[in-house]
GROMACS .gro file of C-alpha atoms in nm:
model
   75
    1MET     CA    1   0.000   0.000   0.000
    2VAL     CA    2   0.282   0.239   0.084
    3TRP     CA    3   0.442   0.173  -0.254
    4PHE     CA    4   0.134   0.312  -0.430
    5PHE     CA    5   0.175   0.636  -0.236
    6ILE     CA    6   0.545   0.649  -0.324
    7ILE     CA    7   0.464   0.600  -0.691
    8GLY     CA    8   0.193   0.866  -0.670
    9ILE     CA    9   0.424   1.118  -0.503
   10THR     CA   10   0.694   1.046  -0.760
   11LEU     CA   11   0.448   1.090  -1.048
   12LEU     CA   12   0.324   1.420  -0.905
   13ALA     CA   13   0.679   1.551  -0.868
   14ALA     CA   14   0.764   1.440  -1.222
   15LEU     CA   15   0.449   1.602  -1.361
   16MET     CA   16   0.533   1.923  -1.180
   17VAL     CA   17   0.882   1.929  -1.334
   18LEU     CA   18   0.749   1.839  -1.680
   19TYR     CA   19   0.489   2.116  -1.658
   20GLU     CA   20   0.727   2.387  -1.539
   21TRP     CA   21   1.042   2.299  -1.734
   22PRO     CA   22   0.930   2.428  -2.080
   23ARG     CA   23   0.831   2.759  -1.921
   24MET     CA   24   1.184   2.798  -1.784
   25LYS     CA   25   1.365   2.827  -2.119
   26SER     CA   26   1.470   3.187  -2.066
   27ILE     CA   27   1.567   3.134  -1.703
   28ARG     CA   28   1.931   3.098  -1.599
   29LYS     CA   29   2.096   2.768  -1.515
   30ARG     CA   30   2.125   2.856  -1.145
   31GLU     CA   31   1.750   2.906  -1.112
   32LYS     CA   32   1.679   2.579  -1.291
   33SER     CA   33   1.912   2.392  -1.058
   34THR     CA   34   1.747   2.560  -0.758
   35PHE     CA   35   1.408   2.447  -0.887
   36ILE     CA   36   1.529   2.087  -0.922
   37ILE     CA   37   1.686   2.091  -0.575
   38LEU     CA   38   1.362   2.220  -0.421
   39VAL     CA   39   1.155   1.956  -0.599
   40VAL     CA   40   1.389   1.679  -0.483
   41MET     CA   41   1.380   1.810  -0.124
   42GLU     CA   42   1.000   1.822  -0.136
   43TRP     CA   43   0.991   1.468  -0.272
   44LEU     CA   44   1.223   1.341   0.003
   45LEU     CA   45   1.021   1.515   0.274
   46ALA     CA   46   0.699   1.362   0.141
   47ILE     CA   47   0.854   1.014   0.142
   48VAL     CA   48   0.993   1.057   0.495
   49LEU     CA   49   0.655   1.179   0.622
   50LEU     CA   50   0.493   0.879   0.458
   51PHE     CA   51   0.708   0.639   0.660
   52TYR     CA   52   0.719   0.848   0.981
   53PRO     CA   53   0.390   1.039   1.005
   54ASN     CA   54   0.439   1.132   1.372
   55LEU     CA   55   0.752   1.342   1.319
   56PRO     CA   56   0.737   1.675   1.498
   57SER     CA   57   0.685   1.974   1.276
   58PRO     CA   58   0.923   2.271   1.260
   59VAL     CA   59   0.658   2.478   1.439
   60GLN     CA   60   0.679   2.249   1.741
   61MET     CA   61   1.055   2.303   1.750
   62LEU     CA   62   1.009   2.680   1.738
   63GLU     CA   63   0.750   2.665   2.015
   64THR     CA   64   0.994   2.469   2.231
   65VAL     CA   65   1.269   2.724   2.171
   66PHE     CA   66   1.063   3.041   2.212
   67GLN     CA   67   0.815   2.939   2.482
   68PRO     CA   68   1.050   3.037   2.769
   69LEU     CA   69   1.113   3.368   2.596
   70SER     CA   70   0.741   3.438   2.568
   71LYS     CA   71   0.696   3.373   2.940
   72ILE     CA   72   0.964   3.631   3.015
   73LEU     CA   73   0.819   3.888   2.776
   74LEU     CA   74   0.459   3.850   2.897
   75LYS     CA   75   0.544   3.922   3.263
   0.00000   0.00000   0.00000
């Protein structure tokens, strides 16, 4: 069952690249490579979240870091 989701996520990422790539003809090489890197990172994050759905979000990390600061500021 998980493999169907992996295939679906991969197809969506590939379709996104195939849709956007022809529109990027006049764009520089650096921006194209940035686009590919972002798509690969998004794909990896989706796969990791598929296998580990209970991972804490970045917002939870920020709350942990800044919660003591908010207590100090609200006094």
